[in-house]
Structure formats: C-alpha cells, structure tokens
C-alpha cells in the first residue's frame, strides 16, 4: 500500500535549536515535497525535490534547508529554529502530473 | 501569482442535509490549472478526495461532487446528504499542467451535527 511516513509526529524545541524532520516514501515516486500548514494560510510549499540529490525552492523557503538523500528519504532542516516556525508540517510524494500523497504531519512547537 | 479562495472557514450542517463549500481560483500564470479537493479527517493526513483536469467535467468521490467551471473560475464542492463521518477539513487546490506543485486554499472546517 502506498505510504508516506513522517517522523517525529510531534516535536518541541527552543528558539535557536536544531531540528530535523524526516520523511520516507515507499511508493517509488520521484517527487517529494515539504509543506507547512498554518491557520489562515492553508498549506504552503517550502521545498521540493524530483530525485535523490535534487532540491528545488518552494514558496516559503526562508529559514529552512532540505536534503533528498535517496529516492525514498527527504529531510527538512531547521538549523536555528524560531517561534515563527511553529507549525504543522506535511511531507508528500508523487509522480509528475499525479496528485501528491501526503503523510500524517509533524506538529512542531518552537518555544 | 496564482491563488485559491475558500470563503468559509467553518461550516456547520445537520446530518442528512445538503452541503456546498465554495472554492474560486485565480490562475493568471497557469491559465488552465488542474483542480483538486483534499480532505483531512481528525488526526489523519490529507487525502485526495477528487481531481478534475478538464473544464466542464465533474469529479465525484464518496458522494461528493465538484464541477470545473472555467468561466466562473470556480470548483465548488457539493454533497446531497452529509453524514457525521464527513466532519473534516476540506482543502481546495490547483496545480499547473505539469501537475505536481499545489497551491492550496485556507481550508473549510465542516462540522456535521448528528
């Protein structure tokens, strides 16, 4: 069964902290995405990738790095976390021209 | 840029009543987008509810329907008779013809009263 798995599901850190959010897909999809979801904004694209080693900038990339280490794994890095990055983060994967399949989300709180 | 507007942040409907959730879009850079409805049930991730890529066509799933109206730039979601299990957050979205990067609306939270 197609799946996108995010870890951790919940994370609390302090301002200035270092956070890595992980995403793994077992669907052989070439595209992977990181979105953030905030009240009043819907989901906004942070970064995406179309294959291992590739990274594309999304619509709200400031303060975030990302790395696609394999076809399956896509990581979102917050090297100096700020309270404005408190959000619900979704990872997704797809083939081109296919509706993305989403994970269950990671809730991040930056105190 | 491109955008999706959902005017209702929260909707409450009694069970077995009809539902319409409004969605309009602006796709100035795309012109002819693909349109989607996603749903997020409590405690779960987003699930694709339906997708339509051709103007004038209707998509349907789980009793929900949406018609791609290119003239009105709308993609309203409708259901004739809602159930309590339909309580969720519904997101309208668009993508370009390449079909992978999505632009989302702000979501509409549906509460169905039993």
mmCIF file of N, CA and C in Angstrom, chain A residues 9 31 33 35 37 40-43 45 48 59 88 90 94-104 107, chain B residues 34 36 38 40 43-48 51 53 91 95-107:
data_model
loop_
_atom_site.group_PDB
_atom_site.id
_atom_site.type_symbol
_atom_site.label_atom_id
_atom_site.label_comp_id
_atom_site.label_asym_id
_atom_site.label_seq_id
_atom_site.Cartn_x
_atom_site.Cartn_y
_atom_site.Cartn_z
ATOM 1 N N UNK A 9 6.230 12.629 15.009
ATOM 2 C CA UNK A 9 4.882 13.170 14.824
ATOM 3 C C UNK A 9 4.695 14.466 15.591
ATOM 4 N N UNK A 31 8.917 12.683 -7.140
ATOM 5 C CA UNK A 31 8.764 13.969 -6.487
ATOM 6 C C UNK A 31 8.458 13.792 -5.002
ATOM 7 N N UNK A 33 7.883 16.507 -1.377
ATOM 8 C CA UNK A 33 7.579 17.889 -1.032
ATOM 9 C C UNK A 33 7.535 18.055 0.484
ATOM 10 N N UNK A 35 5.550 20.825 2.989
ATOM 11 C CA UNK A 35 4.616 21.930 3.151
ATOM 12 C C UNK A 35 4.510 22.277 4.634
ATOM 13 N N UNK A 37 1.544 24.104 7.278
ATOM 14 C CA UNK A 37 0.140 24.464 7.324
ATOM 15 C C UNK A 37 -0.116 25.296 8.572
ATOM 16 N N UNK A 40 -5.311 30.052 8.639
ATOM 17 C CA UNK A 40 -5.465 31.237 7.806
ATOM 18 C C UNK A 40 -4.596 31.257 6.570
ATOM 19 N N UNK A 41 -3.757 30.242 6.397
ATOM 20 C CA UNK A 41 -2.854 30.222 5.240
ATOM 21 C C UNK A 41 -2.986 28.968 4.383
ATOM 22 N N UNK A 42 -3.704 27.961 4.837
ATOM 23 C CA UNK A 42 -3.683 26.733 4.055
ATOM 24 C C UNK A 42 -2.299 26.122 4.089
ATOM 25 N N UNK A 43 -1.981 25.285 3.120
ATOM 26 C CA UNK A 43 -0.663 24.662 3.036
ATOM 27 C C UNK A 43 0.217 25.468 2.086
ATOM 28 N N UNK A 45 4.148 25.610 0.209
ATOM 29 C CA UNK A 45 5.263 24.772 -0.192
ATOM 30 C C UNK A 45 6.589 25.379 0.250
ATOM 31 N N UNK A 48 10.909 21.262 -2.509
ATOM 32 C CA UNK A 48 10.542 20.006 -3.135
ATOM 33 C C UNK A 48 11.737 19.457 -3.905
ATOM 34 N N UNK A 59 7.758 28.100 -2.119
ATOM 35 C CA UNK A 59 7.223 29.448 -1.982
ATOM 36 C C UNK A 59 7.602 30.132 -0.672
ATOM 37 N N UNK A 88 2.384 23.062 11.567
ATOM 38 C CA UNK A 88 2.144 21.668 11.220
ATOM 39 C C UNK A 88 2.785 21.423 9.861
ATOM 40 N N UNK A 90 3.770 18.999 6.625
ATOM 41 C CA UNK A 90 3.362 17.828 5.859
ATOM 42 C C UNK A 90 4.401 17.515 4.798
ATOM 43 N N UNK A 94 4.893 12.129 -5.061
ATOM 44 C CA UNK A 94 4.073 11.874 -6.246
ATOM 45 C C UNK A 94 4.953 11.557 -7.437
ATOM 46 N N UNK A 95 4.345 11.000 -8.482
ATOM 47 C CA UNK A 95 4.916 11.043 -9.806
ATOM 48 C C UNK A 95 4.520 12.394 -10.415
ATOM 49 N N UNK A 96 5.239 12.794 -11.472
ATOM 50 C CA UNK A 96 4.841 14.027 -12.142
ATOM 51 C C UNK A 96 3.442 13.871 -12.685
ATOM 52 N N UNK A 97 2.664 14.960 -12.592
ATOM 53 C CA UNK A 97 1.291 15.005 -13.089
ATOM 54 C C UNK A 97 0.371 14.020 -12.373
ATOM 55 N N UNK A 98 0.667 13.810 -11.087
ATOM 56 C CA UNK A 98 -0.175 12.974 -10.247
ATOM 57 C C UNK A 98 -0.430 13.723 -8.954
ATOM 58 N N UNK A 99 -1.619 13.608 -8.404
ATOM 59 C CA UNK A 99 -1.923 14.272 -7.146
ATOM 60 C C UNK A 99 -1.026 13.730 -6.036
ATOM 61 N N UNK A 100 -0.348 14.604 -5.286
ATOM 62 C CA UNK A 100 0.548 14.129 -4.228
ATOM 63 C C UNK A 100 -0.177 13.338 -3.152
ATOM 64 N N UNK A 101 0.563 12.366 -2.600
ATOM 65 C CA UNK A 101 0.108 11.564 -1.471
ATOM 66 C C UNK A 101 0.788 12.119 -0.235
ATOM 67 N N UNK A 102 -0.012 12.445 0.795
ATOM 68 C CA UNK A 102 0.511 13.131 1.964
ATOM 69 C C UNK A 102 0.726 12.197 3.153
ATOM 70 N N UNK A 103 1.709 12.563 3.986
ATOM 71 C CA UNK A 103 1.880 11.929 5.275
ATOM 72 C C UNK A 103 0.923 12.509 6.301
ATOM 73 N N UNK A 104 1.037 12.023 7.538
ATOM 74 C CA UNK A 104 0.094 12.414 8.580
ATOM 75 C C UNK A 104 0.478 13.707 9.282
ATOM 76 N N UNK A 107 3.805 17.935 14.034
ATOM 77 C CA UNK A 107 3.495 19.196 14.718
ATOM 78 C C UNK A 107 4.744 19.657 15.449
ATOM 79 N N UNK B 34 -5.040 22.325 -13.170
ATOM 80 C CA UNK B 34 -5.698 21.137 -12.637
ATOM 81 C C UNK B 34 -6.310 21.531 -11.291
ATOM 82 N N UNK B 36 -8.259 20.332 -7.532
ATOM 83 C CA UNK B 36 -8.312 19.232 -6.570
ATOM 84 C C UNK B 36 -9.153 19.626 -5.358
ATOM 85 N N UNK B 38 -8.898 18.113 -1.412
ATOM 86 C CA UNK B 38 -8.306 17.225 -0.423
ATOM 87 C C UNK B 38 -9.133 17.322 0.863
ATOM 88 N N UNK B 40 -8.981 16.357 5.205
ATOM 89 C CA UNK B 40 -8.174 15.944 6.356
ATOM 90 C C UNK B 40 -9.115 15.610 7.511
ATOM 91 N N UNK B 43 -6.899 13.901 13.155
ATOM 92 C CA UNK B 43 -5.784 13.017 13.486
ATOM 93 C C UNK B 43 -5.132 12.332 12.308
ATOM 94 N N UNK B 44 -5.556 12.663 11.077
ATOM 95 C CA UNK B 44 -5.002 11.998 9.907
ATOM 96 C C UNK B 44 -4.342 13.006 8.977
ATOM 97 N N UNK B 45 -3.640 12.494 7.981
ATOM 98 C CA UNK B 45 -3.061 13.359 6.968
ATOM 99 C C UNK B 45 -4.075 13.735 5.904
ATOM 100 N N UNK B 46 -3.630 14.536 4.938
ATOM 101 C CA UNK B 46 -4.507 14.920 3.837
ATOM 102 C C UNK B 46 -4.710 13.741 2.899
ATOM 103 N N UNK B 47 -5.958 13.592 2.448
ATOM 104 C CA UNK B 47 -6.273 12.565 1.464
ATOM 105 C C UNK B 47 -6.885 13.237 0.242
ATOM 106 N N UNK B 48 -6.519 12.768 -0.933
ATOM 107 C CA UNK B 48 -7.157 13.273 -2.142
ATOM 108 C C UNK B 48 -8.613 12.824 -2.160
ATOM 109 N N UNK B 51 -10.223 14.955 -8.190
ATOM 110 C CA UNK B 51 -9.358 15.745 -9.067
ATOM 111 C C UNK B 51 -10.042 15.862 -10.419
ATOM 112 N N UNK B 53 -9.242 17.690 -14.323
ATOM 113 C CA UNK B 53 -8.253 18.418 -15.104
ATOM 114 C C UNK B 53 -8.832 19.023 -16.374
ATOM 115 N N UNK B 91 -9.876 21.042 1.733
ATOM 116 C CA UNK B 91 -8.985 21.992 1.073
ATOM 117 C C UNK B 91 -9.169 21.919 -0.434
ATOM 118 N N UNK B 95 -3.063 23.084 -9.456
ATOM 119 C CA UNK B 95 -1.687 22.920 -9.906
ATOM 120 C C UNK B 95 -1.613 23.332 -11.365
ATOM 121 N N UNK B 96 -0.374 23.522 -11.832
ATOM 122 C CA UNK B 96 -0.219 23.803 -13.252
ATOM 123 C C UNK B 96 -0.362 22.500 -14.048
ATOM 124 N N UNK B 97 -0.205 22.583 -15.359
ATOM 125 C CA UNK B 97 -0.452 21.411 -16.198
ATOM 126 C C UNK B 97 0.617 20.345 -16.018
ATOM 127 N N UNK B 98 1.781 20.750 -15.427
ATOM 128 C CA UNK B 98 2.788 19.752 -15.106
ATOM 129 C C UNK B 98 2.313 18.876 -13.959
ATOM 130 N N UNK B 99 1.422 19.456 -13.135
ATOM 131 C CA UNK B 99 0.641 18.655 -12.215
ATOM 132 C C UNK B 99 1.276 18.231 -10.928
ATOM 133 N N UNK B 100 2.285 18.932 -10.440
ATOM 134 C CA UNK B 100 2.835 18.467 -9.182
ATOM 135 C C UNK B 100 2.828 19.515 -8.099
ATOM 136 N N UNK B 101 3.206 20.735 -8.316
ATOM 137 C CA UNK B 101 3.199 21.752 -7.267
ATOM 138 C C UNK B 101 1.779 22.246 -7.052
ATOM 139 N N UNK B 102 1.307 22.133 -5.803
ATOM 140 C CA UNK B 102 -0.054 22.535 -5.483
ATOM 141 C C UNK B 102 -0.092 23.881 -4.774
ATOM 142 N N UNK B 103 -1.111 24.679 -5.101
ATOM 143 C CA UNK B 103 -1.445 25.891 -4.361
ATOM 144 C C UNK B 103 -2.778 25.632 -3.674
ATOM 145 N N UNK B 104 -2.794 25.790 -2.344
ATOM 146 C CA UNK B 104 -3.961 25.435 -1.549
ATOM 147 C C UNK B 104 -4.761 26.655 -1.118
ATOM 148 N N UNK B 105 -6.058 26.441 -0.929
ATOM 149 C CA UNK B 105 -6.884 27.390 -0.213
ATOM 150 C C UNK B 105 -6.670 27.240 1.289
ATOM 151 N N UNK B 106 -7.328 28.079 2.060
ATOM 152 C CA UNK B 106 -7.117 28.106 3.502
ATOM 153 C C UNK B 106 -7.874 27.012 4.241
ATOM 154 N N UNK B 107 -8.722 26.288 3.556
ATOM 155 C CA UNK B 107 -9.431 25.179 4.171
ATOM 156 C C UNK B 107 -10.773 25.592 4.757
#
